[in-house]
GROMACS .gro file of C-alpha atoms in nm:
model
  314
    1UNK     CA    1   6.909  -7.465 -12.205
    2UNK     CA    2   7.200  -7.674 -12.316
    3UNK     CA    3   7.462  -7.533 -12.514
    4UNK     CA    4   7.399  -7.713 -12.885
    5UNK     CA    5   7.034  -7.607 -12.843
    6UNK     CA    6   7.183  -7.283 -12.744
    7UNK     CA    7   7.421  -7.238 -13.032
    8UNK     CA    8   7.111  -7.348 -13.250
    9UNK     CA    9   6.900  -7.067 -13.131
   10UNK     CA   10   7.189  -6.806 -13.214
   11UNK     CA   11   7.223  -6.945 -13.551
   12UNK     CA   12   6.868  -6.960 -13.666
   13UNK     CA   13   6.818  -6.587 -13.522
   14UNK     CA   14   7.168  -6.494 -13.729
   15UNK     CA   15   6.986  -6.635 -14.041
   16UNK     CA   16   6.684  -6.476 -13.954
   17UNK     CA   17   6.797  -6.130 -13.894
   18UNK     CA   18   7.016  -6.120 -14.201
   19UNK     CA   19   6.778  -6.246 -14.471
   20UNK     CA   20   6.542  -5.964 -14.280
   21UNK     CA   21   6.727  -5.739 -14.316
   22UNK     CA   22   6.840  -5.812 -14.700
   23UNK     CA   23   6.489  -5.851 -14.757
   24UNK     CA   24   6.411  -5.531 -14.593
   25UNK     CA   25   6.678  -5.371 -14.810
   26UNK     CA   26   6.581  -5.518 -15.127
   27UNK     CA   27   6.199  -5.544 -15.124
   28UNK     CA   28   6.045  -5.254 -14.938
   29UNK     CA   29   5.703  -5.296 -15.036
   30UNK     CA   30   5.658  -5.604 -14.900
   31UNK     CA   31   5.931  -5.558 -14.574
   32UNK     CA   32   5.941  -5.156 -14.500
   33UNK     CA   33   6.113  -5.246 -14.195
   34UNK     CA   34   6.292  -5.504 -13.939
   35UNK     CA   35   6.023  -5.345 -13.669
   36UNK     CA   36   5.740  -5.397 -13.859
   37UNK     CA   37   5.785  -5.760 -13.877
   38UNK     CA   38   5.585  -6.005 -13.873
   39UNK     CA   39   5.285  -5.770 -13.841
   40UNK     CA   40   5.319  -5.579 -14.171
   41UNK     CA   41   5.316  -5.913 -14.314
   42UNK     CA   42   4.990  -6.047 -14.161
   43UNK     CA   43   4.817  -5.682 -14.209
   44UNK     CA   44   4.933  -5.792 -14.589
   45UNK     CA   45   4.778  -6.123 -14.602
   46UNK     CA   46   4.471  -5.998 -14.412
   47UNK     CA   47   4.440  -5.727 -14.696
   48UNK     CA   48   4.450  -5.972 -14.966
   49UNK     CA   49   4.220  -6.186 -14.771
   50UNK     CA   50   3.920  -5.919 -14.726
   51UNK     CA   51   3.936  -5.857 -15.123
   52UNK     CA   52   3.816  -6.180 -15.154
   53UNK     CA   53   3.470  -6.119 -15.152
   54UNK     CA   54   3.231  -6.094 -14.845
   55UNK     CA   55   3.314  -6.453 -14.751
   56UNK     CA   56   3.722  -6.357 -14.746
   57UNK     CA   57   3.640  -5.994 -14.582
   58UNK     CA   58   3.444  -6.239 -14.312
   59UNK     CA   59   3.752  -6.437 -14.303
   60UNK     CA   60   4.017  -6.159 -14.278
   61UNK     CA   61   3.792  -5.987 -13.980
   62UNK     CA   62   3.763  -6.344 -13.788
   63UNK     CA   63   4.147  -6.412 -13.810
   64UNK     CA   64   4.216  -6.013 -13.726
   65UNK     CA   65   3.982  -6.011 -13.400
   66UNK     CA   66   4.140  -6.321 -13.332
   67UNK     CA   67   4.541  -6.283 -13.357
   68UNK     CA   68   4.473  -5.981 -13.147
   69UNK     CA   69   4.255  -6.157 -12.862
   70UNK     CA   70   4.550  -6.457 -12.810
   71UNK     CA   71   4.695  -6.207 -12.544
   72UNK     CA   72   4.417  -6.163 -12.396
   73UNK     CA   73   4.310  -6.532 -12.394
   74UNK     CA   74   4.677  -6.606 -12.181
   75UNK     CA   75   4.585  -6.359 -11.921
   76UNK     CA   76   4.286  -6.481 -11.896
   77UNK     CA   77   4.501  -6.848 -11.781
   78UNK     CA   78   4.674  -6.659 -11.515
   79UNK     CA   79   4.571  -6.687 -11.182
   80UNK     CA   80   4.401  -6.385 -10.979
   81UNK     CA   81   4.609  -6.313 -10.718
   82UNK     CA   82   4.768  -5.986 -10.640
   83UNK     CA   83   5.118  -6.041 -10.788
   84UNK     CA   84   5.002  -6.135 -11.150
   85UNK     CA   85   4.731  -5.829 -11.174
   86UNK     CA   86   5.012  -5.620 -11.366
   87UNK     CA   87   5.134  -5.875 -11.587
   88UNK     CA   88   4.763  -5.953 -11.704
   89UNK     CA   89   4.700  -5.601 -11.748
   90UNK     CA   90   5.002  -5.553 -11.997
   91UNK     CA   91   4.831  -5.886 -12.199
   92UNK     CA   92   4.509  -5.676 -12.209
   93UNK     CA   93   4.691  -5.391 -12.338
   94UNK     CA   94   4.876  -5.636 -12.555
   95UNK     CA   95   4.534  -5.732 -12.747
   96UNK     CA   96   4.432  -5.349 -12.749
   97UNK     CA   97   4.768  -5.253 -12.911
   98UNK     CA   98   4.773  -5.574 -13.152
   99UNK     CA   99   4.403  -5.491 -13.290
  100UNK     CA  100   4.483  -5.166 -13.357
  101UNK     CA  101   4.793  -5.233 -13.547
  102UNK     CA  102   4.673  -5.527 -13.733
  103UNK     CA  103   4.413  -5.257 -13.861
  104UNK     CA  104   4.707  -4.992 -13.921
  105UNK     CA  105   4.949  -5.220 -14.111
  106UNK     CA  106   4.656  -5.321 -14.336
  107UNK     CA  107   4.529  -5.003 -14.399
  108UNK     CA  108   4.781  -4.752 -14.334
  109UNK     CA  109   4.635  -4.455 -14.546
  110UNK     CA  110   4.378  -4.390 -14.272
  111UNK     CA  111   4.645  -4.308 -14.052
  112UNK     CA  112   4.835  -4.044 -14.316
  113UNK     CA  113   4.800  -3.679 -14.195
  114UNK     CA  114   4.667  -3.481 -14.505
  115UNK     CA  115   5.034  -3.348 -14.580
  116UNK     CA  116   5.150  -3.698 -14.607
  117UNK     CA  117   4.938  -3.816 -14.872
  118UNK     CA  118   5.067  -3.941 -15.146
  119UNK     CA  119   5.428  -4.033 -14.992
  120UNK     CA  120   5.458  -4.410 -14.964
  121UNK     CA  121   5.748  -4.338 -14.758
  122UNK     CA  122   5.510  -4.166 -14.502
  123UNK     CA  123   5.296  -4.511 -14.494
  124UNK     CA  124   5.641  -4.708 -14.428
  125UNK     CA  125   5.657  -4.481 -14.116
  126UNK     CA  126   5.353  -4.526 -13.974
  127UNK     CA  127   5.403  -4.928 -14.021
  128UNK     CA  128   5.696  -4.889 -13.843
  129UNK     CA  129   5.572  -4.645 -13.568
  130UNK     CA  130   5.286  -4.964 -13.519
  131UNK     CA  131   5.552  -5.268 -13.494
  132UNK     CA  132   5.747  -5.053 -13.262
  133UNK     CA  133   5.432  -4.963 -13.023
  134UNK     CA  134   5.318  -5.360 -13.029
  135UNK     CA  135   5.682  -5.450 -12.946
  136UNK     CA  136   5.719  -5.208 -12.627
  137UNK     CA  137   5.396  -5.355 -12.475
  138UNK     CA  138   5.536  -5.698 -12.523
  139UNK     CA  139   5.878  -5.575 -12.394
  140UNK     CA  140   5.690  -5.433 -12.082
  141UNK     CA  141   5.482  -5.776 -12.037
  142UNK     CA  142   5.791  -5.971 -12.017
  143UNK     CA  143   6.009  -5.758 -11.787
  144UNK     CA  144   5.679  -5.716 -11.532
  145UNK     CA  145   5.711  -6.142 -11.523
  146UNK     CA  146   6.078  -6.136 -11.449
  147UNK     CA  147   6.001  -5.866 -11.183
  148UNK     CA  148   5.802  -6.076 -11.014
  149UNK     CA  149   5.990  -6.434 -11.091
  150UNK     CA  150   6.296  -6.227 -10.953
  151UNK     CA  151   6.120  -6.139 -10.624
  152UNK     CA  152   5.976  -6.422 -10.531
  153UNK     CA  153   6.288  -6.712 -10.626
  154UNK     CA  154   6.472  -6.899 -10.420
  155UNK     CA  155   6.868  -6.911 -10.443
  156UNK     CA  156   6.800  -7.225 -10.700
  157UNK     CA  157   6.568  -7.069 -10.914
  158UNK     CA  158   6.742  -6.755 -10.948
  159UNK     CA  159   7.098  -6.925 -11.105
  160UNK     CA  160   6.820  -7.066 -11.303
  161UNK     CA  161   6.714  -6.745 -11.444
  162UNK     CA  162   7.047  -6.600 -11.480
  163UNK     CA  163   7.127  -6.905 -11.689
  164UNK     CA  164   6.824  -6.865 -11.923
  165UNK     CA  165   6.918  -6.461 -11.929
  166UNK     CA  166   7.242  -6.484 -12.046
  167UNK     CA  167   7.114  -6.763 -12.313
  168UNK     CA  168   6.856  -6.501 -12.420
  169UNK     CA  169   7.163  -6.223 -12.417
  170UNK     CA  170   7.362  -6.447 -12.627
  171UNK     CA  171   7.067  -6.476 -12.892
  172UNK     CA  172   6.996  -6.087 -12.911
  173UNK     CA  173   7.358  -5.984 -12.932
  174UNK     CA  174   7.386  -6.275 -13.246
  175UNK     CA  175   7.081  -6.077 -13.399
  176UNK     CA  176   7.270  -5.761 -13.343
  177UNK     CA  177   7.597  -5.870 -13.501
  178UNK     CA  178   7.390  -5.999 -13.798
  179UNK     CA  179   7.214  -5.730 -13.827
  180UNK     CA  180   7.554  -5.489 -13.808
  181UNK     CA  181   7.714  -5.751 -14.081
  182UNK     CA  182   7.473  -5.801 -14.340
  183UNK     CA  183   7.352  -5.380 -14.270
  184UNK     CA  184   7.732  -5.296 -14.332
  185UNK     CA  185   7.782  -5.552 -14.602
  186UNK     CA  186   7.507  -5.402 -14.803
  187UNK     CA  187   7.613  -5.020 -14.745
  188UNK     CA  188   7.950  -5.105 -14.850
  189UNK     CA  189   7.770  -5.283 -15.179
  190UNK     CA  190   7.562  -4.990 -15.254
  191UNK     CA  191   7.758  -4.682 -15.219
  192UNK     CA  192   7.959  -4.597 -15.460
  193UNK     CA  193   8.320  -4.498 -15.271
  194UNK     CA  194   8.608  -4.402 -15.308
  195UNK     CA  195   8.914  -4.685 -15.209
  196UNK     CA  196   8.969  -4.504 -14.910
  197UNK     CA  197   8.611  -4.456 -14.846
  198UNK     CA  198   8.579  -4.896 -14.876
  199UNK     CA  199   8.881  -4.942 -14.649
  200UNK     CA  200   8.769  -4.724 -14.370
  201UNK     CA  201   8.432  -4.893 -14.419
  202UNK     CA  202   8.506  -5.218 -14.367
  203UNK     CA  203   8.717  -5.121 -14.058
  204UNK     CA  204   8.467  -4.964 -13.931
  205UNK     CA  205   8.228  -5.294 -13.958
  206UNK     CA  206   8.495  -5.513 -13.808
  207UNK     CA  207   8.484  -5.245 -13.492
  208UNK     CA  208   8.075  -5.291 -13.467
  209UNK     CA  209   8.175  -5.670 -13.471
  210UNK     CA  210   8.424  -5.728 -13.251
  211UNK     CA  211   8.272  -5.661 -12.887
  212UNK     CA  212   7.928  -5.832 -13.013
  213UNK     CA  213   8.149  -6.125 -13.090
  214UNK     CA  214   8.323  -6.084 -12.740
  215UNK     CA  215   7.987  -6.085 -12.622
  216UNK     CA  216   7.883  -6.366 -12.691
  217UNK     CA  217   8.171  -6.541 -12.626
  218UNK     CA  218   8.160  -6.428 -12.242
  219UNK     CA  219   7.830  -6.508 -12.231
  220UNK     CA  220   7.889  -6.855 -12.325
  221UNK     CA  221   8.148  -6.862 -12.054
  222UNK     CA  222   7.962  -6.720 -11.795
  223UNK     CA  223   7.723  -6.961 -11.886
  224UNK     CA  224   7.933  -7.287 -11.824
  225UNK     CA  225   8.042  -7.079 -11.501
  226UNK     CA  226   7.717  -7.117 -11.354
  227UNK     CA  227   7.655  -7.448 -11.458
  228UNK     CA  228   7.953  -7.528 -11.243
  229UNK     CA  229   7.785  -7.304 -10.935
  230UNK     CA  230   7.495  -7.480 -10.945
  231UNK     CA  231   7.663  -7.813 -10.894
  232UNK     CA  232   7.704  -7.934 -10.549
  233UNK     CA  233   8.084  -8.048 -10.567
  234UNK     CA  234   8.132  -7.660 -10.772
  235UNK     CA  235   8.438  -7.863 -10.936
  236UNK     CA  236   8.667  -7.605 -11.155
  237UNK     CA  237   8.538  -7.327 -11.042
  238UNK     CA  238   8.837  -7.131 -11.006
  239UNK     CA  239   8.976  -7.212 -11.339
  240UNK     CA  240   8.654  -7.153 -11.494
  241UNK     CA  241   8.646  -6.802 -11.352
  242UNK     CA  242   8.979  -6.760 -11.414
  243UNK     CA  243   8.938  -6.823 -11.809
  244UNK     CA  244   8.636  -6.606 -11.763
  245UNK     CA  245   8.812  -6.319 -11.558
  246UNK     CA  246   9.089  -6.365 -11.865
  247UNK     CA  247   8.849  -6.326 -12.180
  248UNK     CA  248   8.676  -6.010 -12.035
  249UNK     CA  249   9.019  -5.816 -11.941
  250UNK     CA  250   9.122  -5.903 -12.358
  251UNK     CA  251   8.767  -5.792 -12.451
  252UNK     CA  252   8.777  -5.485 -12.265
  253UNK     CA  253   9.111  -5.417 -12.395
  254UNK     CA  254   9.071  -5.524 -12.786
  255UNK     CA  255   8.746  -5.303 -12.775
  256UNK     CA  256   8.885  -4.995 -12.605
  257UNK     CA  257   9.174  -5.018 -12.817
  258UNK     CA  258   8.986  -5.076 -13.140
  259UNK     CA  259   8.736  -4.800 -13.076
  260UNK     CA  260   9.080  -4.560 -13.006
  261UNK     CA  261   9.234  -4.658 -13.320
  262UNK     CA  262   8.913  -4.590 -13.565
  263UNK     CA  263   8.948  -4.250 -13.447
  264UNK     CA  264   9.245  -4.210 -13.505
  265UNK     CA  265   9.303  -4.360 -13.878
  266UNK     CA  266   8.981  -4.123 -13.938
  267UNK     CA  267   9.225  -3.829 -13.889
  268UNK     CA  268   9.500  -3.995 -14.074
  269UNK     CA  269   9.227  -4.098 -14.335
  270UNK     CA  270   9.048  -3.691 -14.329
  271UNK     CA  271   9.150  -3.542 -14.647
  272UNK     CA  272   9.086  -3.868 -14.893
  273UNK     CA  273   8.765  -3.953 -14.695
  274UNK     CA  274   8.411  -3.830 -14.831
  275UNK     CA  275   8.200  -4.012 -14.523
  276UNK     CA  276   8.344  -3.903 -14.210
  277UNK     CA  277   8.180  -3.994 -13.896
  278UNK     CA  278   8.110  -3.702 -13.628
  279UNK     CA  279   7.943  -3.936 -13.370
  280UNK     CA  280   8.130  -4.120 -13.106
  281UNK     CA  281   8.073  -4.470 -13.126
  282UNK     CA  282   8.174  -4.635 -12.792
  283UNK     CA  283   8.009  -4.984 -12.727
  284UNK     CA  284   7.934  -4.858 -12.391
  285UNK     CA  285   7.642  -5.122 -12.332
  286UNK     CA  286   7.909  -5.416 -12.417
  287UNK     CA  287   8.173  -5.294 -12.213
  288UNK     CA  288   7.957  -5.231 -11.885
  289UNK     CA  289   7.837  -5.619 -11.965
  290UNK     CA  290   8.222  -5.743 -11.970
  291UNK     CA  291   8.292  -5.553 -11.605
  292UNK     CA  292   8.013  -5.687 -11.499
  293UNK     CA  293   8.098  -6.050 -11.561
  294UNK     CA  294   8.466  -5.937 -11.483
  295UNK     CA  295   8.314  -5.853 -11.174
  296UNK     CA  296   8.084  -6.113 -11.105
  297UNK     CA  297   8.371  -6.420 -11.211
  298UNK     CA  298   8.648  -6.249 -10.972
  299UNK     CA  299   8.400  -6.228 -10.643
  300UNK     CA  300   8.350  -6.628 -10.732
  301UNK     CA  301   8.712  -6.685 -10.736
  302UNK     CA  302   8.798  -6.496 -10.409
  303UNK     CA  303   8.463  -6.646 -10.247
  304UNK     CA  304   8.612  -7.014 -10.312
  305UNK     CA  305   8.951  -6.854 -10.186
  306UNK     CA  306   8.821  -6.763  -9.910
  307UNK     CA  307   8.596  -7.099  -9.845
  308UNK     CA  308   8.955  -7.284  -9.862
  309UNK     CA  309   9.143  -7.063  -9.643
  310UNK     CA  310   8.837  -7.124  -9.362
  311UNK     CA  311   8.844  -7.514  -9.412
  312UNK     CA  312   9.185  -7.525  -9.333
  313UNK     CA  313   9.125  -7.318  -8.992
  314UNK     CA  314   8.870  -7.558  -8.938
   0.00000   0.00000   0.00000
């Protein structure tokens, strides 16, 4: 993927995350929750559709039986050897899931336990219990196909897929910082604080920002870094690396720091703060990514090193 497309990607999934999640926030009939979506939204249309009469319940019924089966219907394309038998078995389980939560999100009452009736907040739940259940079996479709892409790629076709997985990496951790931003921005609307209680708020959402955005900066990098590795002449590659090696030492550093310093203007903050936080909120998934890449740019730059240094014996 080039990098404008790229960029594209992680600003339409910014925009759609955010106006999710303000939606989500402001109309919870309609969006109970991020997870849901877009099945609590088709279980919606294909309740309005079955009240139609028998011709419209026909309808809804047709369209349900058939958004479910379109997982089925692509592992039905696959081939039938022996290394695809687990990826078409997750599509069948795919359909199974998707029919039964089509039927959930439009009737969600028949799933209440008697206690629960009579609590719309219950029936949110169980939507969201549904989206999350469809979303793991699609989770565990895809990573079965990059198990098996992974095993059987050449050199080639592996850079390849690194390339396309830190694209996709760059696109979820945009989501993520739009989701912490527009989240935060509406807390921080709602809640009725005191000046201290706004301050420390908004420091606290610049901390949840920062290492997403040093993220996906790195990513980006990492990404022009292989570009150059999969170029014959591999032209730039140490400076490349180096500016790589460069951003994730002031990333790791920046974050650390910033993660320290929360903590302590917390206890400088105590006594005029009525929303402390007691959990300890290390980005411990970004800063394993940005040793990783550390990692991964600094082996490059002492591999061409040491590439030089045997040319010249030669």
């Amino acid at each position: 993927m080039k990098k404008g497309k790229l960029l594209l990607a992680c600003v339409c999934t910014a925009a759609l995350v955010a106006g999710l999640s303000v939606l989500t926030a402001r109309f919870p009939g309609l969006f109970s929750s991020m997870m849901a979506f877009p099945l609590e939204q088709i279980g919606w249309g294909l309740g309005a559709l079955s009240k139609l009469g028998p011709a419209g319940n026909g309808a809804a019924v047709a369209a349900w039986v058939g958004l479910s089966a379109i997982p089925a219907m692509c592992a039905l394309r696959y081939g039938r050897g022996k290394e695809t038998r687990w990826e078409r078995a997750a599509l069948y389980l795919l359909s199974a899931v998707l029919l039964l939560a089509l039927y959930g999100m439009t009737n969600p009452s028949l799933f209440l336990p008697p206690l629960a009736q009579g609590f719309p907040e219950y029936a949110k739940m169980i939507k969201s219990v549904f989206g999350v259940c469809v979303w793991a079996v699609a989770v565990l479709y895809l990573v079965l196909r990059l198990i098996r892409l992974f095993r059987l790629g050449k050199k080639e076709q592996l850079l390849a897929y690194l390339q396309a997985l830190l694209g996709i990496l760059c696109v979820l951790f945009t989501g993520a910082a739009a989701l912490a931003l527009s989240s935060g921005a509406l807390a921080l609307q709602d809640g009725a604080r005191l000046d201290a209680d706004t301050c420390f708020g908004v420091f606290r959402l610049i901390l949840e920002l920062v290492p997403y955005l040093f993220d996906i900066a790195i990513l980006l990098g990492a990404i022009d870094l292989l570009a150059i590795v999969q170029s014959p002449e591999q032209d730039g590659i140490v400076e490349s690396a180096g500016r790589l090696s460069d951003a994730c030492c002031l990333a790791l550093g920046v974050t650390t720091a910033l993660t320290a310093a929360s903590n302590i203007v917390q206890i400088c903050l105590m006594r005029r703060l009525t929303d402390l936080s007691v959990t300890v909120n290390i980005p411990i998934l970004s800063i394993a990514l940005t040793v990783l890449i550390l990692l991964f740019a600094r082996l490059l730059i002492e591999n061409k090193r040491l590439r030089d240094d045997n040319s010249l014996f030669i």
